[in-house]
mmCIF file of C-alpha atoms in Angstrom:
data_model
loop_
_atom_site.group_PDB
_atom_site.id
_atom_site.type_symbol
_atom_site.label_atom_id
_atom_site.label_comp_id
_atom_site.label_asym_id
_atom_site.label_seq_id
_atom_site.Cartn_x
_atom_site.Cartn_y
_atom_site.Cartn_z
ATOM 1 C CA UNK A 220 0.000 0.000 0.000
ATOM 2 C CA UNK A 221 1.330 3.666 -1.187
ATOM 3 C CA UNK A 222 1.921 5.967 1.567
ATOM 4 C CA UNK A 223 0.005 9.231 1.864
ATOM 5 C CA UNK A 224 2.890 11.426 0.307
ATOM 6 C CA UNK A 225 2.671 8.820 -2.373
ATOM 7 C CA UNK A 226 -0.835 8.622 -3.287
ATOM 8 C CA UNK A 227 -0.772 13.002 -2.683
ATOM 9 C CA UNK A 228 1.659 13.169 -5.080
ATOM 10 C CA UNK A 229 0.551 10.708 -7.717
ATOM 11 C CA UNK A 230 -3.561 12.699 -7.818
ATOM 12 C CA UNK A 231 -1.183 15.842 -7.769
ATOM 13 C CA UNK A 232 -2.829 17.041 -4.407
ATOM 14 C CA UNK A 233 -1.288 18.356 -0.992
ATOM 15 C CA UNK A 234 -2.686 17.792 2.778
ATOM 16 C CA UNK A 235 -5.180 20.843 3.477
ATOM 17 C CA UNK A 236 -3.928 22.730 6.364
ATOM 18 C CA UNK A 237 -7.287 24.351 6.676
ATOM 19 C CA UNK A 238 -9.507 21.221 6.533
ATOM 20 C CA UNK A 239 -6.986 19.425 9.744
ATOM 21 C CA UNK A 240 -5.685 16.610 7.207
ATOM 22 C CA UNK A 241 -3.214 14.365 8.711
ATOM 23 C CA UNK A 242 -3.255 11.454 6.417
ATOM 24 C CA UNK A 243 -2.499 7.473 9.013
ATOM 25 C CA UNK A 244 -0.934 5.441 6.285
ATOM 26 C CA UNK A 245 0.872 3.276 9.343
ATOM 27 C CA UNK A 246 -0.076 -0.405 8.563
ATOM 28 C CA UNK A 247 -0.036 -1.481 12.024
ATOM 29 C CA UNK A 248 -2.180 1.068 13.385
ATOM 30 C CA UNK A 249 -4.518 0.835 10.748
ATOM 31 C CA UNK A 250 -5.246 -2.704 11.511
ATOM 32 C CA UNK A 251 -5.078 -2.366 14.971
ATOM 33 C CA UNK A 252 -8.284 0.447 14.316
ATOM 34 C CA UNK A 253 -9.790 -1.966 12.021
ATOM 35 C CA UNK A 254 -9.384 -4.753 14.915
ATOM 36 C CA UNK A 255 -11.003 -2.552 17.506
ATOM 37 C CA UNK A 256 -14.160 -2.262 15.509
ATOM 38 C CA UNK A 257 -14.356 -5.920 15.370
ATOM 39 C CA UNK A 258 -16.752 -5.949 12.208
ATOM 40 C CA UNK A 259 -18.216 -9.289 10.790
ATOM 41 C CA UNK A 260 -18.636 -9.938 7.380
ATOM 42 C CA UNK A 261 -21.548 -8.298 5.582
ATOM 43 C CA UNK A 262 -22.204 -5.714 8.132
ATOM 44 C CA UNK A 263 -22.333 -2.075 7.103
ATOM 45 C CA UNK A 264 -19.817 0.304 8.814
ATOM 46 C CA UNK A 265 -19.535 3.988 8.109
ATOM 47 C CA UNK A 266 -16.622 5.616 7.968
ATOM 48 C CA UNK A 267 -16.258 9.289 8.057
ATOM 49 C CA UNK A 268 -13.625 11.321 6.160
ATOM 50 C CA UNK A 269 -11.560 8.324 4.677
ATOM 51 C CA UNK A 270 -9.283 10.867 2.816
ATOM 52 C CA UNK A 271 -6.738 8.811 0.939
ATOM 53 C CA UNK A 272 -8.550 5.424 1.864
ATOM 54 C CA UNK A 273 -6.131 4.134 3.813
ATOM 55 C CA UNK A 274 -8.075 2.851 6.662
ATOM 56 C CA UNK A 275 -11.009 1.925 3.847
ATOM 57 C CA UNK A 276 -8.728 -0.565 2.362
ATOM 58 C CA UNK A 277 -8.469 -2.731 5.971
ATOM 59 C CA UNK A 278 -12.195 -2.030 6.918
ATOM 60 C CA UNK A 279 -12.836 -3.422 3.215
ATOM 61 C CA UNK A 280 -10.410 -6.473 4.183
ATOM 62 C CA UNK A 281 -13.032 -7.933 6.504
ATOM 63 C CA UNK A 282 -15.421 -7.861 4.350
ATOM 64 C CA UNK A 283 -17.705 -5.566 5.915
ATOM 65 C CA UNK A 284 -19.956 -3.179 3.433
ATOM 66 C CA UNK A 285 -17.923 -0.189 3.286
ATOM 67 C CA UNK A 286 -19.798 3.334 3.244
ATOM 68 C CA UNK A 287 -16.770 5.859 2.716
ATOM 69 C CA UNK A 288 -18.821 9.734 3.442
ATOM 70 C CA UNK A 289 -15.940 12.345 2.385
ATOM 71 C CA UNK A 290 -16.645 16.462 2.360
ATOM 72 C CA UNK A 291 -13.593 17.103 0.652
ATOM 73 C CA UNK A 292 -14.615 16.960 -3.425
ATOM 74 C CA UNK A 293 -10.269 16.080 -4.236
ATOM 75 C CA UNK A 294 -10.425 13.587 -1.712
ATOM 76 C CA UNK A 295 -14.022 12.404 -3.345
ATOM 77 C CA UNK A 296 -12.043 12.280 -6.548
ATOM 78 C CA UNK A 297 -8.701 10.545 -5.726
ATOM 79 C CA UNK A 298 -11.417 7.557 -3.488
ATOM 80 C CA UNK A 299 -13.146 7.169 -7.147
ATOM 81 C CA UNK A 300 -9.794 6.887 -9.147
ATOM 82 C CA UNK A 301 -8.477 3.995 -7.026
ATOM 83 C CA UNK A 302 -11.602 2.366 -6.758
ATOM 84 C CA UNK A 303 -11.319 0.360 -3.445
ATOM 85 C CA UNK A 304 -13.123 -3.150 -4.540
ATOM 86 C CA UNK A 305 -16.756 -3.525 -1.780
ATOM 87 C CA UNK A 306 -16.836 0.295 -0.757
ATOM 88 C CA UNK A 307 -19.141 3.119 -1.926
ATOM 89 C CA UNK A 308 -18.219 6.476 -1.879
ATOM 90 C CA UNK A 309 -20.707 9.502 -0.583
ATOM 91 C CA UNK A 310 -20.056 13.089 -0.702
ATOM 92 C CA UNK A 311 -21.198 14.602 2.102
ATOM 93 C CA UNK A 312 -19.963 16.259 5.872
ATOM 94 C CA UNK A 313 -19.894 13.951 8.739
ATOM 95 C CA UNK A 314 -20.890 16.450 10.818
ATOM 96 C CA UNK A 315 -24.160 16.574 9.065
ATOM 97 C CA UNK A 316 -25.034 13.361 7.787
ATOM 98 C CA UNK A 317 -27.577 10.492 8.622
ATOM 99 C CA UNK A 318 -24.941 7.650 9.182
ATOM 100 C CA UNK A 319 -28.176 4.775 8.945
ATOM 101 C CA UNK A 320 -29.395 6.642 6.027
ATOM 102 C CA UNK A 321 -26.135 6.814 4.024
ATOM 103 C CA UNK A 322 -25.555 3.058 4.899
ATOM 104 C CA UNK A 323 -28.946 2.177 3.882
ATOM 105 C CA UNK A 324 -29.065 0.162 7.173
ATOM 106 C CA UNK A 325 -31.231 0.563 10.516
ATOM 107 C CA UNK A 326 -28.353 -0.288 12.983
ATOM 108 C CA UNK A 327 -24.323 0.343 11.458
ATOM 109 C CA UNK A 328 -20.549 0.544 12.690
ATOM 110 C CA UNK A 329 -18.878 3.760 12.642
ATOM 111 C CA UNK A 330 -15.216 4.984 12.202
ATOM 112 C CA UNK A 331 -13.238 7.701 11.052
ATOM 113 C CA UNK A 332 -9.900 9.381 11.891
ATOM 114 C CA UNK A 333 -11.940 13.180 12.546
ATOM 115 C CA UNK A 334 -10.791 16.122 12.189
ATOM 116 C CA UNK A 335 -9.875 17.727 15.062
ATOM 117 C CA UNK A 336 -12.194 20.671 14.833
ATOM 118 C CA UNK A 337 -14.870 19.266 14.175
ATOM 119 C CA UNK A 338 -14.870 16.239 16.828
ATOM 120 C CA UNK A 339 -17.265 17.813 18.981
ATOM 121 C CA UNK A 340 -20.346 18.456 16.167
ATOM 122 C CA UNK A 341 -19.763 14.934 15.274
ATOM 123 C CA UNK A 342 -19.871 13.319 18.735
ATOM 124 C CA UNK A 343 -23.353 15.358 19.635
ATOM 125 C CA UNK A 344 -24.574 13.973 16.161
ATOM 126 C CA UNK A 345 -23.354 10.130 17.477
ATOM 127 C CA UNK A 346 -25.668 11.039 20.604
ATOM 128 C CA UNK A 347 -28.597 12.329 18.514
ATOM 129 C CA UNK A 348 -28.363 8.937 15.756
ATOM 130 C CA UNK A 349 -27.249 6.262 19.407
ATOM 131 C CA UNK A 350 -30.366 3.953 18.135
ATOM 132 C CA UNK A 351 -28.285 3.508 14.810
ATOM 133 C CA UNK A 352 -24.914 3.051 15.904
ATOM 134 C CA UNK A 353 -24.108 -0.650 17.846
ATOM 135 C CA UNK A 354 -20.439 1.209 17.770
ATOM 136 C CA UNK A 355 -17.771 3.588 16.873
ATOM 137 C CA UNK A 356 -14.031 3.821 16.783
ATOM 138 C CA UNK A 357 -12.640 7.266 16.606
ATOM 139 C CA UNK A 358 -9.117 8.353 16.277
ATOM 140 C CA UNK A 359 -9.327 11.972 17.996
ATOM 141 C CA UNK A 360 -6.733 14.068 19.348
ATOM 142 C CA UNK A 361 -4.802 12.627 22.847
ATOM 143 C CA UNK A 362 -5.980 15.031 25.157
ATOM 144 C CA UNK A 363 -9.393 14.743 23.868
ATOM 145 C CA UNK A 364 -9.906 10.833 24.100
ATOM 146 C CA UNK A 365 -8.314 11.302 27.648
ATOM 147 C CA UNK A 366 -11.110 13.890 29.010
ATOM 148 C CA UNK A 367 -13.857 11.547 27.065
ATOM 149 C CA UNK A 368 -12.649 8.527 29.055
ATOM 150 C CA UNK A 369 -12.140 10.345 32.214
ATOM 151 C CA UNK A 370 -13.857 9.439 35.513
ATOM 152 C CA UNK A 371 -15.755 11.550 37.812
ATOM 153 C CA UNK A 372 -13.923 13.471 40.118
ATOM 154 C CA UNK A 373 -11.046 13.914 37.550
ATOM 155 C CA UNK A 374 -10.401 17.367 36.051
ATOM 156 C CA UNK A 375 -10.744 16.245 32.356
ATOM 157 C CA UNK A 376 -14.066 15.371 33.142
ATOM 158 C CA UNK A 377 -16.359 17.165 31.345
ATOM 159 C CA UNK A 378 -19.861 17.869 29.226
ATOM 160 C CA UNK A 379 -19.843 15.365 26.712
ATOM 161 C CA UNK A 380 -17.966 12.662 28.995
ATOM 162 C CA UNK A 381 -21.237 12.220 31.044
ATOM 163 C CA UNK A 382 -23.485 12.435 28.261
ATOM 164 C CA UNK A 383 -21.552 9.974 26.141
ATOM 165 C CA UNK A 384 -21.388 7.716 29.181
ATOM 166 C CA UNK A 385 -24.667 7.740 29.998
ATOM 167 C CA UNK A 386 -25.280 5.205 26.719
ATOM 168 C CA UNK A 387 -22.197 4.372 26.035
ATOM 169 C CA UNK A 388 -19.346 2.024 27.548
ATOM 170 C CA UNK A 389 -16.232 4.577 26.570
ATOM 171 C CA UNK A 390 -12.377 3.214 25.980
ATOM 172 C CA UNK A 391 -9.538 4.384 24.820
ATOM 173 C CA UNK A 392 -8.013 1.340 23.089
ATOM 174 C CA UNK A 393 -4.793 2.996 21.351
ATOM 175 C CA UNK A 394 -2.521 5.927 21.139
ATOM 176 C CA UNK A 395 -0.930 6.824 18.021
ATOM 177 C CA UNK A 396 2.360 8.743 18.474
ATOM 178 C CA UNK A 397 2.776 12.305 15.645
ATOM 179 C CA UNK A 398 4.800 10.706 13.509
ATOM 180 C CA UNK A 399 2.814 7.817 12.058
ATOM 181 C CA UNK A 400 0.635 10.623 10.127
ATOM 182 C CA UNK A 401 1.441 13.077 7.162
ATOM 183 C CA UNK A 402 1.834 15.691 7.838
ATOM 184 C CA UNK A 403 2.246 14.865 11.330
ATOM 185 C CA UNK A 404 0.371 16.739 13.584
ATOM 186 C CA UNK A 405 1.815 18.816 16.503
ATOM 187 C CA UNK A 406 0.062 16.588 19.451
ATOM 188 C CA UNK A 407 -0.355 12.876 19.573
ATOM 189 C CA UNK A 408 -3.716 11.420 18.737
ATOM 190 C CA UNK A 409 -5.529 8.338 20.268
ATOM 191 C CA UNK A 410 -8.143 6.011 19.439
ATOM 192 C CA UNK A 411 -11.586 6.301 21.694
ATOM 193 C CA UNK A 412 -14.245 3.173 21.294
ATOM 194 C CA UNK A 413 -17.889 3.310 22.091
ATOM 195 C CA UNK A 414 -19.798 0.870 22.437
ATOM 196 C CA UNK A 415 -23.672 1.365 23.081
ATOM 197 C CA UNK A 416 -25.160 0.259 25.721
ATOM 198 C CA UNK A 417 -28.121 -1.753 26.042
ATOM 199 C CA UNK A 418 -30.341 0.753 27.787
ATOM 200 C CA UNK A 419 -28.387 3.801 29.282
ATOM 201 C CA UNK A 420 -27.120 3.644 33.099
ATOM 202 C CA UNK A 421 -29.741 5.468 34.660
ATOM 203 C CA UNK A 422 -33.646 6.356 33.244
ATOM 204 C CA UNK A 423 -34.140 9.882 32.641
ATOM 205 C CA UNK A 424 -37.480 11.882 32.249
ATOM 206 C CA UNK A 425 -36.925 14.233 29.288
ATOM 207 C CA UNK A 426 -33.367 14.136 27.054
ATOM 208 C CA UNK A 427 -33.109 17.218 26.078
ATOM 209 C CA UNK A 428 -33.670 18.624 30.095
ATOM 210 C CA UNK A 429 -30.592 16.266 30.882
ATOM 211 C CA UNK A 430 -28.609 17.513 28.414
ATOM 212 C CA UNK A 431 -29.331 20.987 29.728
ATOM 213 C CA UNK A 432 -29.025 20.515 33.069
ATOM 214 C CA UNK A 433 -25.673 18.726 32.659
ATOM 215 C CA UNK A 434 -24.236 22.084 30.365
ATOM 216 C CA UNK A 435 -25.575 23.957 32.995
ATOM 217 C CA UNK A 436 -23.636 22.111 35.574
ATOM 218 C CA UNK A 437 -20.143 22.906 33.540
ATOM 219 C CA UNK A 438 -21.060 25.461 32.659
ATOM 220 C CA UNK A 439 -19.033 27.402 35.712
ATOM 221 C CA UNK A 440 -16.955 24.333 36.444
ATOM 222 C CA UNK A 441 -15.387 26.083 39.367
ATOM 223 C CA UNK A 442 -18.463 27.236 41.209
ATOM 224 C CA UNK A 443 -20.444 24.813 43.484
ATOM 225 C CA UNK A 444 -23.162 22.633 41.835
ATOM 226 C CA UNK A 445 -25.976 24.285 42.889
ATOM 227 C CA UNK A 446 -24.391 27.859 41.877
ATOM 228 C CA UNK A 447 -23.709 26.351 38.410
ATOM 229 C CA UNK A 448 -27.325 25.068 38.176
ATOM 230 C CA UNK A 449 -29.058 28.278 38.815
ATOM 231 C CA UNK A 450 -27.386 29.943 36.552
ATOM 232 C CA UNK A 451 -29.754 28.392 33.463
ATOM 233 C CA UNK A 452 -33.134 29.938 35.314
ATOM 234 C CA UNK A 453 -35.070 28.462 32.437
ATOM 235 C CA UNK A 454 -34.661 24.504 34.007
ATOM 236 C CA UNK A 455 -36.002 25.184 37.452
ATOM 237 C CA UNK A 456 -36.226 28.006 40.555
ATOM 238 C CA UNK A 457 -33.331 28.078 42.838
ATOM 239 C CA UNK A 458 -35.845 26.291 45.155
ATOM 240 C CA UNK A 459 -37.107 23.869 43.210
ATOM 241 C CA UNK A 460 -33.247 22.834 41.977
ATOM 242 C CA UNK A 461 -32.404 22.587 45.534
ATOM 243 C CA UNK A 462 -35.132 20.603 46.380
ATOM 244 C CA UNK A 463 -34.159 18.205 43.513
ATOM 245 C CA UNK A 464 -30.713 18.186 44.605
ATOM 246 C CA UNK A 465 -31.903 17.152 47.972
ATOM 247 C CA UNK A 466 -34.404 14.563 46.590
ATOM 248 C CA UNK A 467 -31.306 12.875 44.496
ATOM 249 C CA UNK A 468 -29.374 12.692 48.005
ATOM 250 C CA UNK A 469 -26.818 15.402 45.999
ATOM 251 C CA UNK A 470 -24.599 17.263 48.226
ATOM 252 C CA UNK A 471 -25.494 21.173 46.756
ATOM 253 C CA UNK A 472 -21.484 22.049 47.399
ATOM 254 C CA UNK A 473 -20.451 19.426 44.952
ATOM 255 C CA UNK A 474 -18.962 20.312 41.555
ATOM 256 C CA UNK A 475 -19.976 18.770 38.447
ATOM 257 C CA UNK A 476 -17.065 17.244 37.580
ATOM 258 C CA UNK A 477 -17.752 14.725 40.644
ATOM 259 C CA UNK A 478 -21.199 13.236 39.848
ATOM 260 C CA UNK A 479 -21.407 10.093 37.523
ATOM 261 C CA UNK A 480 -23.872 10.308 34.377
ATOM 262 C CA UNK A 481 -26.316 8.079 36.871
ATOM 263 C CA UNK A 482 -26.326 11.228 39.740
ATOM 264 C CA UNK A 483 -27.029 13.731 36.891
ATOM 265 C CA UNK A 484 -29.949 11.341 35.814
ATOM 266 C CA UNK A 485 -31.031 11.371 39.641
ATOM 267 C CA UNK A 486 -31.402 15.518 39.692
ATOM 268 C CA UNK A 487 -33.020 15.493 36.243
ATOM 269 C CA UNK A 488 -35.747 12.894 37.093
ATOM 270 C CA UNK A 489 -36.534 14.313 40.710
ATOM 271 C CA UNK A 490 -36.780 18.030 38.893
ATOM 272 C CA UNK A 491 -40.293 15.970 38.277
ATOM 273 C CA UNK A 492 -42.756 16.280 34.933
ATOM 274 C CA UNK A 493 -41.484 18.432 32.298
ATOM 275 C CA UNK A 494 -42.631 21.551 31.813
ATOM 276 C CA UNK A 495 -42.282 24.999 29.244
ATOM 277 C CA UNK A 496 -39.048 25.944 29.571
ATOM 278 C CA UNK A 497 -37.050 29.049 29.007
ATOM 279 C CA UNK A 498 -34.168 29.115 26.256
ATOM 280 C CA UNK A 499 -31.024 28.754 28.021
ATOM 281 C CA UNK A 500 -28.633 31.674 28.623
ATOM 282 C CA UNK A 501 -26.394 32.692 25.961
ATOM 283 C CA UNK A 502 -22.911 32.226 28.439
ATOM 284 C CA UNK A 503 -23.973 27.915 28.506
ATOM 285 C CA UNK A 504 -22.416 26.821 25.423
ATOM 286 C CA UNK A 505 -21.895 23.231 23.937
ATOM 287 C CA UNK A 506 -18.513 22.204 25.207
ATOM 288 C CA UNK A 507 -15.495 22.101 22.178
ATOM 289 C CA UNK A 508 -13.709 19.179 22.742
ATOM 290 C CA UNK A 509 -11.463 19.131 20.123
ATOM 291 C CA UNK A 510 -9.350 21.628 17.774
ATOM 292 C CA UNK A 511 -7.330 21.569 15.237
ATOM 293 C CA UNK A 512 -4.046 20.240 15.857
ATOM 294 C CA UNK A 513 -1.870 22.397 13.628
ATOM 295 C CA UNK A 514 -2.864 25.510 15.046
#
């Protein structure tokens, strides 16, 4: 197999600085991604932003049906030129894209090596499409599988680290040093597996309330829990919150980054029926988890 500088230079093309490209052409650690995914014959994977097709070629390998969705229209091009035999190439943005409907299957694999800067759109979009995805392999930058794979109580513990964890089991499996890529990078990446789980840890009332209550709670990681909370006035009263923190058997002086994904289900549930809420406040963003790594 042709290395990325290779292949670049035979379709005339260079990395994109602007899009994060940092080609893996390392056969060991492409196999070793392929491994993790553990696909059987026949069954459809996904995999998002294949570039050069390196990683296509061993997903391929297993036989697996092979949906390769790529954003990048040279990338689109150089996919169709070498023709990988048993994959099917998509135009389209991962970040956007319904992974069951590309596949044409109700319940699919998913993989891609992501861009850094846009890890964090595509990990809320594996949380919306869960009921689709049995599993996903990710390589993501270091730090980032690190905080996703963080337990409670440990500062890289964060937003998307409960609410991934709620439904999924979450691993990092390997970490792949700069140098394997081209161009390489200026951190080392890692590879993050989720697996779904059955039913999630902990029942929850409404989704969308968790979700909110749990960017409301890191939202001021360094206040108290119940200071974080009532800053997002649209979930519940300071008295009613309180209440619910008490009803949960949640200690108020907490932080967030202490409570497991089942304790945030606890405070959303006794917050009780769902009712009109207000939008939340502007300063309670979606937490970034990732950026690109040659800035």
């Amino acid at each position: 197999m042709d290395s990325p500088r290779e292949i670049l230079k035979r379709h005339g093309l260079r990395a994109k600085h602007s899009w994060g490209q940092n080609f893996l052409g390392d056969p060991d650690a492409l196999q070793a991604i392929a491994d993790a995914l553990v696909l059987r014959e026949g069954e459809p994977v996904v995999e998002l932003g294949p570039g050069l097709g390196h990683l296509t070629r061993f997903l391929a390998a297993t036989g697996a049906q092979v949906t390769a969705v790529e954003r990048d229209r040279d990338m689109v091009a150089v996919l169709e030129k070498e023709a990988i035999p048993g994959v099917r190439v998509v135009p389209g943005n991962a970040a956007t894209v319904d992974f069951a409907q590309v596949a044409g299957a109700p319940d699919i694999a998913l993989v891609g090596n992501l861009p850094y800067h846009l890890t964090s759109p595509i990990l809320f979009q594996v949380l919306a499409q869960r009921a689709h995805i049995s599993r996903a392999v990710f390589t993501l930058q270091k730090e980032v599988v690190v905080r996703l794979a963080a337990e409670p109580g440990n500062r890289d513990y964060g937003l998307l680290t409960v609410l991934l964890g709620l439904h999924f089991d979450v691993e990092q499996v390997l970490t792949l040093e700069a140098w394997r890529f081209h161009p390489p990078p200026k951190v080392d990446s890692a590879v993050l597996r989720l697996t779904r789980l059955k039913k999630p840890r902990a029942p929850l009332v409404d989704e969308a309330r968790f979700t909110r209550l749990v960017k409301a709670g890191f939202a001021q990681r360094r206040k108290t829990l119940i200071n974080s909370l009532k800053s997002d006035k649209g979930l519940a009263t300071p008295e009613v919150m309180l209440a619910a923190l008490k009803t949960a058997g949640i200690d108020p002086g907490r932080r967030a980054e202490t409570l497991a994904p089942e304790e945030f289900a606890a405070i959303e549930r006794a917050l009780g029926p769902v009712t009109a809420m207000a939008p939340p406040p502007p300063d309670a963003p979606e937490e970034a988890v990732g950026h690109d790594a040659e800035e």
